[in-house]
PDB file of C-alpha atoms and ligand atoms in Angstrom:
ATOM      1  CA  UNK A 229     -10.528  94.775  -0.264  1.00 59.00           C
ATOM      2  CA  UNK A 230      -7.856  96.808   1.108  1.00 71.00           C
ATOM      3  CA  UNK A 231      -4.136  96.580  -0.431  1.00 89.00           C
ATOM      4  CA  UNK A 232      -2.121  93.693   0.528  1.00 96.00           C
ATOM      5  CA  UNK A 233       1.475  93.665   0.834  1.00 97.00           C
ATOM      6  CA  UNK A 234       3.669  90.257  -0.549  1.00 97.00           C
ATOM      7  CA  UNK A 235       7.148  90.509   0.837  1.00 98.00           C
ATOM      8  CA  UNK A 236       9.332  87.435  -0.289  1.00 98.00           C
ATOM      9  CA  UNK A 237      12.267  86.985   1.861  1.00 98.00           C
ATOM     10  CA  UNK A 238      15.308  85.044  -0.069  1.00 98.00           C
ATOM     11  CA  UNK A 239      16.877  84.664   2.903  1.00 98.00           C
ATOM     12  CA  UNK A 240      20.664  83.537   2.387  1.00 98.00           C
ATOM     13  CA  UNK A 241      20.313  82.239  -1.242  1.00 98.00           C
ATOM     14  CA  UNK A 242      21.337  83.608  -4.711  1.00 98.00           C
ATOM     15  CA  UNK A 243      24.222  84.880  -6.317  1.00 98.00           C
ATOM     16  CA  UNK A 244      24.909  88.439  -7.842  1.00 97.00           C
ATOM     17  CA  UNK A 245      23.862  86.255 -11.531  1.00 97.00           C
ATOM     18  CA  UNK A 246      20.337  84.470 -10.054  1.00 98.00           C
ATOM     19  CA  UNK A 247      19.722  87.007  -8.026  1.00 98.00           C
ATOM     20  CA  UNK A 248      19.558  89.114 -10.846  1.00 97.00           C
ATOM     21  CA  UNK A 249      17.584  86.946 -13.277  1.00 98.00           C
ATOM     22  CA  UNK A 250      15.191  86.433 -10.590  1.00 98.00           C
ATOM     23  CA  UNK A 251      14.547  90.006 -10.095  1.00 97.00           C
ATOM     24  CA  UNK A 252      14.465  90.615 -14.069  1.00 95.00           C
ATOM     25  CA  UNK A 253      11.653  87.706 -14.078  1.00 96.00           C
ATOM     26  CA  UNK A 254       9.698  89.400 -11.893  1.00 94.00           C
ATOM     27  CA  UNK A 255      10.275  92.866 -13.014  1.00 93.00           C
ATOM     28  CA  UNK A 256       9.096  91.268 -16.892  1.00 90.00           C
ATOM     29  CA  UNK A 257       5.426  91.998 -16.478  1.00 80.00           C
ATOM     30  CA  UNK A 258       5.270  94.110 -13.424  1.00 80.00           C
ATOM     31  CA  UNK A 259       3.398  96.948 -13.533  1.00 72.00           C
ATOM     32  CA  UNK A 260       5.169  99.837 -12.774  1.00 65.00           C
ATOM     33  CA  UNK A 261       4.730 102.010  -9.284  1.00 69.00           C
ATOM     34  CA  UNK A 262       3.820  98.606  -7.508  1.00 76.00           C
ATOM     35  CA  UNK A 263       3.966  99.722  -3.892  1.00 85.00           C
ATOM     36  CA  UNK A 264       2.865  96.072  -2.888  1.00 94.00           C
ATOM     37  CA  UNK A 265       5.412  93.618  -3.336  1.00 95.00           C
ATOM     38  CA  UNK A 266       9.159  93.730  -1.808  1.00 97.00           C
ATOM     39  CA  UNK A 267      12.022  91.591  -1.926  1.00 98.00           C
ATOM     40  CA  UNK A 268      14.373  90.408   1.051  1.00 98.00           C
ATOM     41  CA  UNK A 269      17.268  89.854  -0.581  1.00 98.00           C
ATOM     42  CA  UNK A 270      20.778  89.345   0.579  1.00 98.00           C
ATOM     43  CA  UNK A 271      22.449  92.348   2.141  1.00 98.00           C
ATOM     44  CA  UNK A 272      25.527  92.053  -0.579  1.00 98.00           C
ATOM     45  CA  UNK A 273      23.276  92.364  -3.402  1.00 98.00           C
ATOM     46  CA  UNK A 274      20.842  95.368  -2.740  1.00 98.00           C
ATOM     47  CA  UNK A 275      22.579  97.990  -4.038  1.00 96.00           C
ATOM     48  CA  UNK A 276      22.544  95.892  -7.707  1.00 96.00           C
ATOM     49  CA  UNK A 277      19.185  94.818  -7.014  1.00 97.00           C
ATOM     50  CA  UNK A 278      17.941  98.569  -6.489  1.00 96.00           C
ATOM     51  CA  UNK A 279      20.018  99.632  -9.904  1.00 95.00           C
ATOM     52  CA  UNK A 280      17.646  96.844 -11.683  1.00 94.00           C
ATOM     53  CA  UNK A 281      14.527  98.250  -9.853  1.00 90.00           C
ATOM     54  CA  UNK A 282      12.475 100.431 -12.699  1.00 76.00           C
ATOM     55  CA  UNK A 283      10.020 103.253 -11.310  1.00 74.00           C
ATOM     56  CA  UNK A 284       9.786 101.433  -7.970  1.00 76.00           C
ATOM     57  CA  UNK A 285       7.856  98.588  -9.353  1.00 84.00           C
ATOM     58  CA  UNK A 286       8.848  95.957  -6.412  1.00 94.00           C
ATOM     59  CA  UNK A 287      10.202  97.516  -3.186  1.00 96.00           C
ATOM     60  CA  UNK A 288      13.879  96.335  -1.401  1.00 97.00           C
ATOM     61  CA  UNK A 289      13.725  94.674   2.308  1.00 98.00           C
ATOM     62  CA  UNK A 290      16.495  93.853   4.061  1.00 98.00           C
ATOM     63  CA  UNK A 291      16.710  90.647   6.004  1.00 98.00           C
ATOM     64  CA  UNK A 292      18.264  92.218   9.437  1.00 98.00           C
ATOM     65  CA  UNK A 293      19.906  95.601  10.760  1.00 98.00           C
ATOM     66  CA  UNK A 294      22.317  96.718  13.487  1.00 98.00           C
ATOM     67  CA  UNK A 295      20.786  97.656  16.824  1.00 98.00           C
ATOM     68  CA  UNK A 296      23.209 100.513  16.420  1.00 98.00           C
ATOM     69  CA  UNK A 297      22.302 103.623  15.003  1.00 97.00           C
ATOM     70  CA  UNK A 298      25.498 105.723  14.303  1.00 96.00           C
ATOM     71  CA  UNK A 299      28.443 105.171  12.520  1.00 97.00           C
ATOM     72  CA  UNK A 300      31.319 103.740  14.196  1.00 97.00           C
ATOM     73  CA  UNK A 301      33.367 101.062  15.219  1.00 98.00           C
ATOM     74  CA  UNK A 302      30.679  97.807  14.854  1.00 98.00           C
ATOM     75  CA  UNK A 303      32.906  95.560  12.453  1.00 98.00           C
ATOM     76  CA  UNK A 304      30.788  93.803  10.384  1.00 97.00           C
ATOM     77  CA  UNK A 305      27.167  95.858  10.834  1.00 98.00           C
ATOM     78  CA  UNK A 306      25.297  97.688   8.567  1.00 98.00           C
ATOM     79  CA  UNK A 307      23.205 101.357   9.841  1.00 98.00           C
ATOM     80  CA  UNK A 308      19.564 101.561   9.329  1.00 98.00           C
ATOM     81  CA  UNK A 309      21.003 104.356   7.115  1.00 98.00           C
ATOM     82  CA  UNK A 310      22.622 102.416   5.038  1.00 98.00           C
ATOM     83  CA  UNK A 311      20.240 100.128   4.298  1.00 98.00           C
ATOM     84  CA  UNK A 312      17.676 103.080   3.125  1.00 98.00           C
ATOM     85  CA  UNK A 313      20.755 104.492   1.176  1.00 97.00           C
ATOM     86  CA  UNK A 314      20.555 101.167  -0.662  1.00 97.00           C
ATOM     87  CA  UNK A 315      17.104 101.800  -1.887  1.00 96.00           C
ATOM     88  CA  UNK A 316      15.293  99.600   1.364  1.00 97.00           C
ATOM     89  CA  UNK A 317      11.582 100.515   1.922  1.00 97.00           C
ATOM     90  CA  UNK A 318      11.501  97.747   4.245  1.00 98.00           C
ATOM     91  CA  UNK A 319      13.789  95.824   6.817  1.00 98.00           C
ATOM     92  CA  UNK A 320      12.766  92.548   8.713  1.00 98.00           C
ATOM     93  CA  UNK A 321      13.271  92.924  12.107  1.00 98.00           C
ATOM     94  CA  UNK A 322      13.299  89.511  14.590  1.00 98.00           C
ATOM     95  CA  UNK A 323      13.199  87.092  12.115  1.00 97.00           C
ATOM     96  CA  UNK A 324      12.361  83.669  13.462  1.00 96.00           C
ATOM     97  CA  UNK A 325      15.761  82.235  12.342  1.00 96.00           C
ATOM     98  CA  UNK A 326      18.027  85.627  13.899  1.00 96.00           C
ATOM     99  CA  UNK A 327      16.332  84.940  17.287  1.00 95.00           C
ATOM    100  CA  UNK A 328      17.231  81.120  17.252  1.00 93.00           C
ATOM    101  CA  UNK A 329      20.975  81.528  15.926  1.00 95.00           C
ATOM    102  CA  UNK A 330      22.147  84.967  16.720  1.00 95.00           C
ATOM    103  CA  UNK A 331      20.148  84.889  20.236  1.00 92.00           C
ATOM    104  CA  UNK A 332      18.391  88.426  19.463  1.00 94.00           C
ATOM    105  CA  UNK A 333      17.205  90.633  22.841  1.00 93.00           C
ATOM    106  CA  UNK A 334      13.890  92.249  22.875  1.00 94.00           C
ATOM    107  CA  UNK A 335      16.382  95.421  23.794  1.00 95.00           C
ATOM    108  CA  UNK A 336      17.844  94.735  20.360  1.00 97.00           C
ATOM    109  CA  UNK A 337      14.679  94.367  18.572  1.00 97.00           C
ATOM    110  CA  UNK A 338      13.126  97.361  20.204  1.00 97.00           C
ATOM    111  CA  UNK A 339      16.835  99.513  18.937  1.00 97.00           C
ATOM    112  CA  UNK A 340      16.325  97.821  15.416  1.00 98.00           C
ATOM    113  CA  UNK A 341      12.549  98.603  15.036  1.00 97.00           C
ATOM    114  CA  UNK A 342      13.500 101.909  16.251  1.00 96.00           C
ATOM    115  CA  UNK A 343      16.678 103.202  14.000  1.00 98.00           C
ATOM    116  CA  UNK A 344      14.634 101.409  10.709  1.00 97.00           C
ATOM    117  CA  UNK A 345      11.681 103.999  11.593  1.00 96.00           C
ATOM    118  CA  UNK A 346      14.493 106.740  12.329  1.00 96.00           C
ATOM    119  CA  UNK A 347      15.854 105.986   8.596  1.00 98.00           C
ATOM    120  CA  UNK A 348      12.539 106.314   7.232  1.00 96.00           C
ATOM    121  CA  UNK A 349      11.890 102.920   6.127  1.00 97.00           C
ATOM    122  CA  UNK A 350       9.220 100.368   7.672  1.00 96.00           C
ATOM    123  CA  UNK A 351      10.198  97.398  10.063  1.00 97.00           C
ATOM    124  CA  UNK A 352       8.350  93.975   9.351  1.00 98.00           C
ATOM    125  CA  UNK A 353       8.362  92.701  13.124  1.00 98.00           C
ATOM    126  CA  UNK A 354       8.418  88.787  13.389  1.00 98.00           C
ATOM    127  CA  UNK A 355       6.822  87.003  15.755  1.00 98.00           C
ATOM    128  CA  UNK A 356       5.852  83.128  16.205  1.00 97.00           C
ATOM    129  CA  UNK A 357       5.288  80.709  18.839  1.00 97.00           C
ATOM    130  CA  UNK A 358       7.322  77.272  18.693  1.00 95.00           C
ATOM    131  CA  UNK A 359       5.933  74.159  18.074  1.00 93.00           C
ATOM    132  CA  UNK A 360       6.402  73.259  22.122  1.00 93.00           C
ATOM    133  CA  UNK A 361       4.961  76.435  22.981  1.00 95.00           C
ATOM    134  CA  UNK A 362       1.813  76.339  20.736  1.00 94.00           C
ATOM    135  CA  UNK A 363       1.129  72.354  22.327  1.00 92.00           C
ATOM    136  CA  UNK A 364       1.614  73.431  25.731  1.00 94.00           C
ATOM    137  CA  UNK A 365      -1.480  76.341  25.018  1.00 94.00           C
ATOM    138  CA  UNK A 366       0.385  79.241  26.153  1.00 93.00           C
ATOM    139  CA  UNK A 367       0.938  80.672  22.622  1.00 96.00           C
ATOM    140  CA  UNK A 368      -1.236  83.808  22.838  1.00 97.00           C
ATOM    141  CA  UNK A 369       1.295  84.792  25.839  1.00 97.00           C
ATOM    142  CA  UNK A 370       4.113  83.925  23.416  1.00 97.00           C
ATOM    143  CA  UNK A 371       3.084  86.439  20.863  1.00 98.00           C
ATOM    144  CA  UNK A 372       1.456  88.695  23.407  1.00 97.00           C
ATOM    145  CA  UNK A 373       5.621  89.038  25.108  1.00 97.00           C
ATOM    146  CA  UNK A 374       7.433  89.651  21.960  1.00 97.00           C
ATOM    147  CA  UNK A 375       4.579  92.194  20.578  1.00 97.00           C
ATOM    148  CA  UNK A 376       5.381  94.155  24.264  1.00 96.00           C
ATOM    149  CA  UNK A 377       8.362  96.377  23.055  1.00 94.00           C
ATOM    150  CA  UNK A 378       6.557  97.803  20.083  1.00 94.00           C
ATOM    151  CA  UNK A 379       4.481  99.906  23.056  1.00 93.00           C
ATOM    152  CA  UNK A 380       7.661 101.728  23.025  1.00 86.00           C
ATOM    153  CA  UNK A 381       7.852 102.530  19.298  1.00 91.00           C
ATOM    154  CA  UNK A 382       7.340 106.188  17.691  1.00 88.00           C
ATOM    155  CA  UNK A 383       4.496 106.798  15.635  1.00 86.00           C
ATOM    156  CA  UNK A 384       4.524 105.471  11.853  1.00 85.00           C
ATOM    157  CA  UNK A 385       4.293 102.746   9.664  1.00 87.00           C
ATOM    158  CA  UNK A 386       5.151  99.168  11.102  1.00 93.00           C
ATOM    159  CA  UNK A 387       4.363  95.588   9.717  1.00 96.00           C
ATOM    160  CA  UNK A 388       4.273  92.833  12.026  1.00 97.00           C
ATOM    161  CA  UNK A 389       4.776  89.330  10.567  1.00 98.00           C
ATOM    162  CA  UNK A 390       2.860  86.030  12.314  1.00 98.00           C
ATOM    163  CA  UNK A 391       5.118  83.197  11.231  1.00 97.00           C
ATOM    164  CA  UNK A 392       4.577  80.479  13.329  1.00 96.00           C
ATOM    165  CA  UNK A 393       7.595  78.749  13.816  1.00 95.00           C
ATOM    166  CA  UNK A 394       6.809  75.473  13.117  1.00 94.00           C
ATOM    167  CA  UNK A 395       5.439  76.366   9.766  1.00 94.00           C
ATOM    168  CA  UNK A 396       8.357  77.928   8.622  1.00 92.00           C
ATOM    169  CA  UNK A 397      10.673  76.076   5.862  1.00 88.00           C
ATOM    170  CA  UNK A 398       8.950  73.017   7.133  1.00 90.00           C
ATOM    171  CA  UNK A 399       5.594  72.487   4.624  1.00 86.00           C
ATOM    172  CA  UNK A 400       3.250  72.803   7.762  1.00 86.00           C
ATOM    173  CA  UNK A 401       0.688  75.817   7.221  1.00 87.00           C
ATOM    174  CA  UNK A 402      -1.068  77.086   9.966  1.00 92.00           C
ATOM    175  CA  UNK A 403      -4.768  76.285   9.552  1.00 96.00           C
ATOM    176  CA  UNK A 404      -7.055  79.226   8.591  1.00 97.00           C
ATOM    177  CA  UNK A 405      -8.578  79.216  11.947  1.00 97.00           C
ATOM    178  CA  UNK A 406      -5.492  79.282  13.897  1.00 97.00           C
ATOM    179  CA  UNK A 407      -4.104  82.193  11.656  1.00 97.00           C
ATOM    180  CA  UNK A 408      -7.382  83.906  11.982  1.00 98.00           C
ATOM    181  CA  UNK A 409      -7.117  83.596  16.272  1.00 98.00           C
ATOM    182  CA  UNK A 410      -3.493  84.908  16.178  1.00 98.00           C
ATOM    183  CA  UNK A 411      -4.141  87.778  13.434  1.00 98.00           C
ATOM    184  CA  UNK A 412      -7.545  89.241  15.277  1.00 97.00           C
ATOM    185  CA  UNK A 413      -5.473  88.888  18.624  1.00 97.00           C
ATOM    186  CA  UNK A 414      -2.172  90.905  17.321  1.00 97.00           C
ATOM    187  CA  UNK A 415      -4.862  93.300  16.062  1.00 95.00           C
ATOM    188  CA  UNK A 416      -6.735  93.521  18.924  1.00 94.00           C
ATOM    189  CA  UNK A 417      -3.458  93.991  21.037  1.00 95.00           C
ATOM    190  CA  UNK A 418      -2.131  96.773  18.840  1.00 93.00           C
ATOM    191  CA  UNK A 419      -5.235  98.786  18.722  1.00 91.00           C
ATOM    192  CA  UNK A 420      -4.738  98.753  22.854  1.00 92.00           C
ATOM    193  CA  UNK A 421      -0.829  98.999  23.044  1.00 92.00           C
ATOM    194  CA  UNK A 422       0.492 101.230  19.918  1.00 89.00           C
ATOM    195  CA  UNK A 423       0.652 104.408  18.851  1.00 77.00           C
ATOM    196  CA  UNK A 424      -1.041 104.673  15.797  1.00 66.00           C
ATOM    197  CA  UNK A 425      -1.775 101.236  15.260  1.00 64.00           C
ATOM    198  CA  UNK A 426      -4.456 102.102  12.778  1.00 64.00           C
ATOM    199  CA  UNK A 427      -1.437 101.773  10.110  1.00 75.00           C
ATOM    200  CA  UNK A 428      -0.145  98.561  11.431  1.00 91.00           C
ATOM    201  CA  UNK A 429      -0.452  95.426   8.923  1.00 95.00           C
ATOM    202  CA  UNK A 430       0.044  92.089   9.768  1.00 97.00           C
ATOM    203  CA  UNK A 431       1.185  89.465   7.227  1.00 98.00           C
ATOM    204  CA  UNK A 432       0.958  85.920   7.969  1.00 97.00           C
ATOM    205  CA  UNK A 433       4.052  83.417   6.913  1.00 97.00           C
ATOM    206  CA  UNK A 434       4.998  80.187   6.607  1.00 96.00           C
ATOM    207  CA  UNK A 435       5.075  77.861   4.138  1.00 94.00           C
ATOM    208  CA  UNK A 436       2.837  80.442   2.205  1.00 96.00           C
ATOM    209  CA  UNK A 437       2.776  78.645  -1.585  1.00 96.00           C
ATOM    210  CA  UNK A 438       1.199  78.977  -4.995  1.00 97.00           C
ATOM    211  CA  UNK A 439      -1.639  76.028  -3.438  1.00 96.00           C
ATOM    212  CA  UNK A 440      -2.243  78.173  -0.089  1.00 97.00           C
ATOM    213  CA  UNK A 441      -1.665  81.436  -0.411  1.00 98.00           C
ATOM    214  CA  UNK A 442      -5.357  82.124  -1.602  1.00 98.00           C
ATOM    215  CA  UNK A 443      -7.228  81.148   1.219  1.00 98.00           C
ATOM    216  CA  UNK A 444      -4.780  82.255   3.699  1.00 98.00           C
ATOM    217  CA  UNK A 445      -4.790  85.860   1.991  1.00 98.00           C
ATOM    218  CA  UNK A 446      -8.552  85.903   2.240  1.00 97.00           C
ATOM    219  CA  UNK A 447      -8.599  85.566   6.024  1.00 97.00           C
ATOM    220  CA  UNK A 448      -9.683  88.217   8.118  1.00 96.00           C
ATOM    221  CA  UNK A 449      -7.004  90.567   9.579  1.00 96.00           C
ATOM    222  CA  UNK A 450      -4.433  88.614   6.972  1.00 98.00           C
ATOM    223  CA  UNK A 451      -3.143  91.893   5.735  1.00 97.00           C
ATOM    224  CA  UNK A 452      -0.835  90.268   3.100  1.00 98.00           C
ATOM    225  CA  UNK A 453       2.159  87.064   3.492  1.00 98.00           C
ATOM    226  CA  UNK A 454       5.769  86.909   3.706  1.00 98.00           C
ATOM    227  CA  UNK A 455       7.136  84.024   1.439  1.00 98.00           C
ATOM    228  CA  UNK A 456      10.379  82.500   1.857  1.00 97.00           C
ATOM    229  CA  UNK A 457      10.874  79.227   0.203  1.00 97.00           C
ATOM    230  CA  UNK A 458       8.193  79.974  -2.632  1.00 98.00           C
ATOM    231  CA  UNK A 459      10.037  82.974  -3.590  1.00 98.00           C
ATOM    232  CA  UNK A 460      12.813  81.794  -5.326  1.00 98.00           C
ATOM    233  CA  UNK A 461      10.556  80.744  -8.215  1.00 98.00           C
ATOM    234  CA  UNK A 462       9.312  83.762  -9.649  1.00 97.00           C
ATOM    235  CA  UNK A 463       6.379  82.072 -11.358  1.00 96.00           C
ATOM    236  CA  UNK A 464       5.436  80.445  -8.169  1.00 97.00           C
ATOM    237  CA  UNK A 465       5.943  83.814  -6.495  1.00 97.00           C
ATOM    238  CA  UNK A 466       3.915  85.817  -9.021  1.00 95.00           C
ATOM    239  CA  UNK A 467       0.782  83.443  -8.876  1.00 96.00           C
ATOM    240  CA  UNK A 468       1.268  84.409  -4.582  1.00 97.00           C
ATOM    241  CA  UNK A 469       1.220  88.070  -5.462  1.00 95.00           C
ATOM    242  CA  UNK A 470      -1.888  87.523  -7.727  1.00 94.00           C
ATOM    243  CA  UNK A 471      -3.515  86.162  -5.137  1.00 96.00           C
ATOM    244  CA  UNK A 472      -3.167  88.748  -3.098  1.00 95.00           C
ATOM    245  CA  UNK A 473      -4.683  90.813  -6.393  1.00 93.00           C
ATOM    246  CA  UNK A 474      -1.727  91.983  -7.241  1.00 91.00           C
ATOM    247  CA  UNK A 475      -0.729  92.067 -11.122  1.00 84.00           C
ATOM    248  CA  UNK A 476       2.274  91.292 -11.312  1.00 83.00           C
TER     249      UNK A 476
HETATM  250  P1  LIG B 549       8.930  79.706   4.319  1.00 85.96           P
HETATM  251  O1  LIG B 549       9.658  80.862   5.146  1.00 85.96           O
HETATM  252  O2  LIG B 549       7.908  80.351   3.428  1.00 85.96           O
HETATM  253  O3  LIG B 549      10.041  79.027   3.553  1.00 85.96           O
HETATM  254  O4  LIG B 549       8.281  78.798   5.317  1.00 85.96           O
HETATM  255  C1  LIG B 549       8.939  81.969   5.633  1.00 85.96           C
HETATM  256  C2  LIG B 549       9.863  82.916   6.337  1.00 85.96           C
HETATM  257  O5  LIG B 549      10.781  82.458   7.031  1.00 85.96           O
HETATM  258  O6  LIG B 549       9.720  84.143   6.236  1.00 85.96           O
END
């Protein structure tokens, strides 16, 4: 079975305190060098996060990036290069939730992919249909348009995230034949469309939990899950990473 990859995404929850016990409980009988599992957490807290991290066993994300890529006068933004300077491996890029409240462009996305790449880390591309999109049938087109700018990406590691977005936060899980359709079609679309798309995983998420995460995981072209809720329980989230044969 090749290597999956368990990213939990915290989203905008935690303290500096629980964010740090959470990381400590999952850190307690990790083994070390774990290139497998990463952490979203809150942009604030990285830096402490990565000071907590021993011998890389559980990788940074961040949750978002600037589309800019230089230094300079974008109050408020945070560089692709900062991010890595943190101690980021990864950076989710077109997050359900940023495209609904912060009305992200695909030329935003595409700038954001690109810098993360530039800065040496790995973007986790989201994409999802909405529930009114998947009933009215078009949702293949749906994921099929937001997949189009990574045709436009250098060569290198990318992860692209299926979260449907009806399944997120909600308790609805995509059933294992709809996540199979999407995953073999974003496959099939990268091999076409992307540079080096051999490297290209794609994780499945939403409402991924302890109960689910098993079959899901065992699907075809299910290259590994991106957890929000179930991630702030760090027992909940290790018996997710086991299932994905990870110790941890
Ligand atoms: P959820 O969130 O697991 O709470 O549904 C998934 C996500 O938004 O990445």
């Amino acid at each position: 079975m090749p290597a999956k990859l368990v990213i939990g995404n915290w989203k905008m929850n935690t303290r500096s305190q629980s964010a740090e016990a959470l990381l400590a409980a999952l850190l307690r009988d990790a083994s070390t060098n774990n290139d497998q599992v990463a952490i979203a957490a809150p942009a604030v807290y990285l830096q402490r996060l990565f000071a907590q991290l021993q011998d890389g066993a559980i990788r940074l994300a961040a949750q978002d990036v600037s589309r800019y890529a230089a230094d300079g006068a974008y109050t408020g933004e945070l560089s692709a290069e900062m991010l890595a300077d943190c101690g980021c491996t990864y950076v989710l890029v077109g997050h359900s939730e940023r495209r609904q409240y912060f009305a992200e462009t695909d030329a935003a996305l595409l700038s954001k992919v690109c810098n993360v790449m530039a800065a040496g880390m790995v973007p986790v591309f989201c994409v999802g249909e909405t529930l009114a999109q998947r009933e009215q049938g078009g949702y293949l087109e749906v994921i099929h348009q937001q997949l189009a700018l990574l045709t436009d990406i250098p060569e290198g590691g990318c992860v692209v995230a299926y979260e449907p977005v009806w399944a997120i936060g909600t308790g609805k899980v995509a059933s294992l034949d709809q996540v199979a359709e999407i995953h073999d079609a974003i496959k099939i679309w990268c091999l076409q469309n992307v540079n080096a798309s051999a490297n290209i995983r794609v994780l499945y998420g939403g409402s991924v939990k302890a109960d689910n995460a098993a079959p899901i995981l065992a699907t075809k072209n299910v290259d590994g899950v991106l957890v929000g809720g179930a991630s702030l329980d760090a027992e909940i989230f290790k018996v997710i990473c086991q299932a994905a044969g990870i110790s941890i």
